[in-house]
């Protein structure tokens, strides 16, 4: 009897556990690809959005979408390859809106090249944007999360962190690093009710995905061993971001969540 009462309360409360009303989410890479869809899904769930990319004009469409969902949207520019620019944008967000509840480290770069041909400059740029910037943003934003005893950090990693992909050495190193960083965030901050998780998507048809995979027949062998038989849509990644941003995932911490149509299951 008691158990059934508890269950029905839990079910009644279901929709609120997937809502983000009153929460503030900072999303990097908000100008194109996955970022705008992540912003839209979070805004639709009730979050106000801090949208970050290099050019303010590129962020206007995302803020229009947030406005459509009656959410506030702050457009902030930063070059995430520059450490001081990363720190500055995090401090701007805190100064404007106070504690950020959800940090989505989504911005990423890849310059597909063999291990022999990759330049040191490209290697360093990939590590700076994909790995150092998520750490720097979290380093700036975590103290306020700790103070309010609540926070979500979602790092967009890659299937490539688990499955070797030729011409992606620097990229794979950055995403493996990001997975490791995610676990240490959990180890250090879980006690403060902060959850940090990595999402590892398969190919997603964004400007980055199309640039890397649309040459000739490159996609064919990949799809041949893909259980789902297709690549992912941005919405399929954004929905997982939503889950990890909400109370529904409060006991999920330090995980690498592969959103890969079963690719790494084989
Ligand atoms: P995308 O279409 O190339 O978009 C990249 C985003 O990152 C843009 O908003 C871009 O903003 C931002 N960005 C890049 N360099 C930046 C810098 N130096 N400073 C600030 N912002 C910068 O990429 P995507 O496909 O949406 O990828 C999003 C995330 O998913 C990345 O972390 C990527 O590694 C990961 N991922 C993608 C795939 C895929 O197949 N697409 C698969 C697995 C994982 P600007 O307007 O400033 O250029």
Coordinates of C-alpha atoms and ligand atoms in Angstrom, one line a residue:
X1 CA 0.0 0.0 0.0
X2 CA 2.7 2.4 1.1
X3 CA 4.8 1.5 -1.9
X4 CA 2.0 2.1 -4.4
X5 CA 1.3 5.6 -2.8
X6 CA 5.0 6.4 -3.3
X7 CA 5.0 5.2 -6.8
X8 CA 2.0 7.2 -7.8
X9 CA 3.6 10.4 -6.4
X10 CA 6.7 9.7 -8.4
X11 CA 4.7 9.2 -11.6
X12 CA 2.7 12.4 -11.0
X13 CA 5.9 14.3 -10.6
X14 CA 7.4 12.8 -13.8
X15 CA 7.2 15.9 -16.1
X16 CA 8.7 18.2 -13.5
X17 CA 11.7 16.0 -13.2
X18 CA 12.5 16.6 -16.9
X19 CA 11.9 20.4 -16.7
X20 CA 14.5 23.2 -16.3
X21 CA 12.2 26.1 -15.2
X22 CA 14.3 28.8 -13.5
X23 CA 17.6 27.2 -14.5
X24 CA 20.3 28.9 -16.5
X25 CA 22.3 26.9 -19.1
X26 CA 25.5 28.0 -20.8
X27 CA 26.1 26.3 -24.1
X28 CA 29.3 26.6 -26.1
X29 CA 29.3 26.1 -29.9
X30 CA 25.8 27.6 -30.0
X31 CA 26.2 29.1 -33.4
X32 CA 25.8 26.0 -35.6
X33 CA 25.6 22.3 -35.7
X34 CA 24.5 20.6 -32.4
X35 CA 24.7 23.8 -30.4
X36 CA 21.5 25.6 -31.6
X37 CA 19.4 22.4 -31.2
X38 CA 20.8 21.8 -27.7
X39 CA 19.9 25.5 -26.9
X40 CA 16.4 25.0 -28.3
X41 CA 15.6 21.8 -26.4
X42 CA 16.9 23.3 -23.1
X43 CA 14.9 26.5 -23.7
X44 CA 11.8 24.5 -24.5
X45 CA 12.3 22.7 -21.2
X46 CA 12.3 26.1 -19.4
X47 CA 16.0 27.1 -19.2
X48 CA 17.4 30.6 -19.9
X49 CA 20.3 30.3 -22.3
X50 CA 23.8 31.8 -22.3
X51 CA 24.8 31.2 -25.9
X52 CA 28.6 31.2 -26.7
X53 CA 30.5 31.3 -30.0
X54 CA 33.0 33.5 -31.7
X55 CA 30.7 35.9 -33.5
X56 CA 27.7 37.6 -31.9
X57 CA 25.7 37.8 -35.2
X58 CA 25.8 34.0 -35.5
X59 CA 24.1 33.7 -32.1
X60 CA 21.1 35.8 -33.0
X61 CA 19.0 33.0 -34.5
X62 CA 19.5 30.9 -31.3
X63 CA 18.3 33.8 -29.1
X64 CA 15.3 34.2 -31.3
X65 CA 14.4 30.6 -30.8
X66 CA 14.8 31.0 -27.0
X67 CA 12.6 34.1 -27.2
X68 CA 10.0 32.0 -29.0
X69 CA 10.0 29.7 -26.0
X70 CA 9.7 32.8 -23.8
X71 CA 13.2 32.3 -22.3
X72 CA 15.9 34.8 -21.8
X73 CA 19.1 34.5 -23.9
X74 CA 22.5 36.1 -23.4
X75 CA 24.8 36.2 -26.4
X76 CA 28.5 36.1 -25.4
X77 CA 31.4 35.8 -27.7
X78 CA 34.7 34.0 -26.9
X79 CA 37.5 32.3 -28.8
X80 CA 37.7 29.1 -26.8
X81 CA 41.2 28.5 -28.1
X82 CA 42.4 31.4 -26.0
X83 CA 42.5 30.7 -22.3
X84 CA 41.9 34.2 -21.2
X85 CA 38.9 34.5 -23.5
X86 CA 37.4 31.4 -21.9
X87 CA 37.9 32.7 -18.4
X88 CA 36.5 36.1 -19.4
X89 CA 33.3 34.7 -20.9
X90 CA 32.6 32.5 -17.8
X91 CA 33.1 35.6 -15.6
X92 CA 30.8 37.7 -17.8
X93 CA 28.1 35.0 -17.5
X94 CA 28.4 35.0 -13.8
X95 CA 28.4 38.8 -13.6
X96 CA 25.3 39.0 -15.7
X97 CA 23.2 36.2 -14.3
X98 CA 24.9 34.7 -11.2
X99 CA 25.4 31.0 -10.9
X100 CA 25.0 28.9 -14.0
X101 CA 23.1 25.7 -13.3
X102 CA 24.0 23.8 -16.5
X103 CA 27.2 23.9 -18.4
X104 CA 27.2 22.3 -21.8
X105 CA 30.8 22.0 -23.2
X106 CA 29.7 21.5 -26.8
X107 CA 32.1 23.5 -29.0
X108 CA 34.7 21.4 -30.7
X109 CA 37.0 21.3 -33.7
X110 CA 38.5 18.6 -35.8
X111 CA 41.1 18.8 -38.5
X112 CA 41.2 15.3 -39.9
X113 CA 44.7 14.4 -40.9
X114 CA 47.0 11.4 -40.5
X115 CA 49.3 11.2 -37.4
X116 CA 52.2 11.9 -39.7
X117 CA 50.6 14.9 -41.4
X118 CA 49.0 16.6 -38.4
X119 CA 50.8 19.8 -37.5
X120 CA 51.7 20.8 -33.9
X121 CA 49.6 24.0 -34.4
X122 CA 46.5 21.9 -35.3
X123 CA 47.2 19.5 -32.4
X124 CA 47.4 22.3 -29.9
X125 CA 44.3 24.1 -31.3
X126 CA 42.3 20.8 -31.0
X127 CA 43.4 20.3 -27.4
X128 CA 42.7 23.9 -26.5
X129 CA 39.1 24.0 -27.8
X130 CA 38.0 20.4 -27.1
X131 CA 39.8 19.8 -23.8
X132 CA 41.3 22.9 -22.1
X133 CA 38.2 25.1 -22.6
X134 CA 35.8 22.7 -20.9
X135 CA 38.1 22.5 -17.9
X136 CA 38.6 26.3 -17.8
X137 CA 34.8 26.9 -18.0
X138 CA 34.1 24.4 -15.3
X139 CA 36.9 25.8 -13.2
X140 CA 35.2 29.2 -13.3
X141 CA 31.6 28.1 -13.0
X142 CA 32.0 25.3 -10.4
X143 CA 32.5 27.5 -7.3
X144 CA 29.0 29.0 -7.7
X145 CA 27.5 25.6 -8.4
X146 CA 29.2 24.4 -5.2
X147 CA 27.8 27.4 -3.3
X148 CA 24.3 26.6 -4.4
X149 CA 24.8 22.9 -3.9
X150 CA 23.6 22.0 -7.4
X151 CA 25.0 21.8 -10.9
X152 CA 25.2 19.8 -14.2
X153 CA 28.2 19.7 -16.5
X154 CA 27.7 18.0 -19.8
X155 CA 30.8 17.4 -22.0
X156 CA 30.2 16.6 -25.6
X157 CA 32.8 14.0 -26.3
X158 CA 32.7 11.5 -29.2
X159 CA 32.4 7.8 -30.2
X160 CA 36.0 8.4 -31.4
X161 CA 37.0 8.3 -27.7
X162 CA 36.4 4.6 -27.8
X163 CA 36.8 3.4 -31.4
X164 CA 39.9 4.3 -33.4
X165 CA 39.2 6.4 -36.4
X166 CA 42.0 7.1 -38.9
X167 CA 43.0 10.7 -39.4
X168 CA 41.5 11.6 -35.9
X169 CA 44.6 11.1 -33.6
X170 CA 44.6 14.6 -32.1
X171 CA 40.8 14.6 -31.9
X172 CA 40.6 11.2 -30.3
X173 CA 43.2 12.3 -27.8
X174 CA 41.2 15.4 -26.9
X175 CA 38.0 13.4 -26.5
X176 CA 39.6 10.7 -24.4
X177 CA 41.1 13.5 -22.3
X178 CA 37.6 15.0 -21.9
X179 CA 36.2 11.6 -20.7
X180 CA 39.0 11.5 -18.1
X181 CA 38.4 15.1 -17.1
X182 CA 34.7 14.3 -16.7
X183 CA 35.4 11.5 -14.2
X184 CA 37.7 13.8 -12.1
X185 CA 35.0 16.4 -12.1
X186 CA 32.7 13.8 -10.6
X187 CA 35.2 12.6 -8.1
X188 CA 35.8 16.2 -6.9
X189 CA 32.4 17.7 -7.1
X190 CA 29.8 14.9 -6.7
X191 CA 29.7 15.6 -3.0
X192 CA 28.4 19.1 -3.8
X193 CA 25.5 17.6 -5.8
X194 CA 27.2 18.4 -9.1
X195 CA 26.8 15.8 -11.9
X196 CA 29.4 15.7 -14.7
X197 CA 28.9 13.4 -17.7
X198 CA 30.2 12.9 -21.2
X199 CA 28.0 12.3 -24.2
X200 CA 29.8 10.3 -26.9
X201 CA 27.9 10.7 -30.2
X202 CA 28.4 8.8 -33.4
X203 CA 28.5 10.8 -36.6
X204 CA 25.9 13.6 -36.5
X205 CA 24.9 15.4 -39.7
X206 CA 26.1 18.9 -38.7
X207 CA 28.5 21.2 -40.6
X208 CA 31.4 19.3 -38.9
X209 CA 29.9 15.8 -39.7
X210 CA 29.1 16.7 -43.3
X211 CA 32.6 18.2 -43.8
X212 CA 34.3 15.0 -42.5
X213 CA 32.1 12.4 -44.0
X214 CA 30.6 13.6 -47.3
X215 CA 33.6 13.0 -49.5
X216 CA 33.0 10.2 -52.0
X217 CA 32.1 6.8 -50.5
X218 CA 33.7 7.5 -47.1
X219 CA 30.4 7.0 -45.2
X220 CA 29.6 3.6 -46.8
X221 CA 31.9 1.3 -44.7
X222 CA 30.9 3.1 -41.6
X223 CA 27.2 2.6 -42.2
X224 CA 27.8 -1.0 -43.2
X225 CA 28.9 -1.8 -39.6
X226 CA 26.5 0.6 -37.9
X227 CA 23.6 -1.4 -36.2
X228 CA 21.2 1.5 -36.6
X229 CA 22.1 1.8 -40.3
X230 CA 22.2 5.6 -40.2
X231 CA 23.9 8.5 -38.6
X232 CA 22.4 10.4 -35.6
X233 CA 20.4 13.6 -35.8
X234 CA 21.2 16.7 -33.7
X235 CA 17.9 16.2 -31.9
X236 CA 18.9 12.7 -30.8
X237 CA 22.0 14.2 -29.0
X238 CA 20.1 17.2 -27.7
X239 CA 17.5 15.0 -26.0
X240 CA 20.3 13.2 -24.1
X241 CA 21.7 16.6 -23.1
X242 CA 18.2 17.4 -21.7
X243 CA 18.1 14.2 -19.7
X244 CA 21.6 14.9 -18.2
X245 CA 20.6 18.5 -17.5
X246 CA 17.6 17.7 -15.4
X247 CA 16.8 16.2 -12.0
X248 CA 15.9 13.0 -13.8
X249 CA 19.6 12.1 -14.0
X250 CA 20.7 13.2 -10.5
X251 CA 22.2 9.7 -9.8
X252 CA 24.0 9.5 -13.2
X253 CA 27.5 10.8 -12.7
X254 CA 30.9 10.4 -14.3
X255 CA 29.5 8.4 -17.2
X256 CA 30.4 8.2 -20.9
X257 CA 27.0 7.9 -22.5
X258 CA 27.4 6.6 -26.1
X259 CA 24.7 7.8 -28.4
X260 CA 25.9 5.7 -31.3
X261 CA 23.1 3.6 -32.6
X262 CA 24.8 0.5 -31.2
X263 CA 28.1 1.1 -33.0
X264 CA 30.3 0.4 -29.9
X265 CA 28.2 -2.5 -28.8
X266 CA 29.6 -4.7 -31.5
Ligands
LIG1 P1 30.3 22.2 -35.9 O1 29.1 22.1 -36.7 O2 31.6 22.4 -36.6 O3 30.1 23.5 -34.9 C1 31.1 23.7 -34.0 C2 30.7 24.8 -33.0 O4 31.9 25.0 -32.1 C3 30.4 26.1 -33.6 O5 29.3 26.7 -32.9 C4 31.7 26.9 -33.5 O6 31.4 28.3 -33.3 C5 32.2 26.4 -32.1 N1 33.6 26.6 -32.1 C6 34.6 26.1 -32.8 N2 35.8 26.6 -32.5 C7 35.6 27.6 -31.6 C8 36.4 28.5 -30.9 N3 37.7 28.5 -31.1 N4 35.9 29.3 -30.0 C9 34.5 29.3 -29.8 N5 33.7 28.4 -30.4 C10 34.2 27.6 -31.3 O7 30.4 21.0 -34.9 P2 29.3 20.0 -34.4 O8 29.2 18.8 -35.3 O9 28.0 20.8 -34.0 O10 30.0 19.5 -33.0 C11 29.6 19.8 -31.7 C12 30.3 18.9 -30.8 O11 30.0 17.5 -31.0 C13 31.8 18.9 -30.9 O12 32.4 18.9 -29.6 C14 32.2 17.7 -31.7 O13 33.5 17.3 -31.4 C15 31.1 16.7 -31.2 N6 30.9 15.6 -32.1 C16 30.4 15.9 -33.3 C17 30.1 14.8 -34.2 C18 29.7 15.0 -35.6 O14 29.7 14.0 -36.4 N7 29.2 16.1 -36.0 C19 30.3 13.5 -33.7 C20 30.8 13.3 -32.4 C21 31.0 14.4 -31.6 P3 32.0 29.5 -34.2 O15 30.7 30.1 -34.8 O16 32.7 30.3 -33.3 O17 32.8 28.8 -35.3

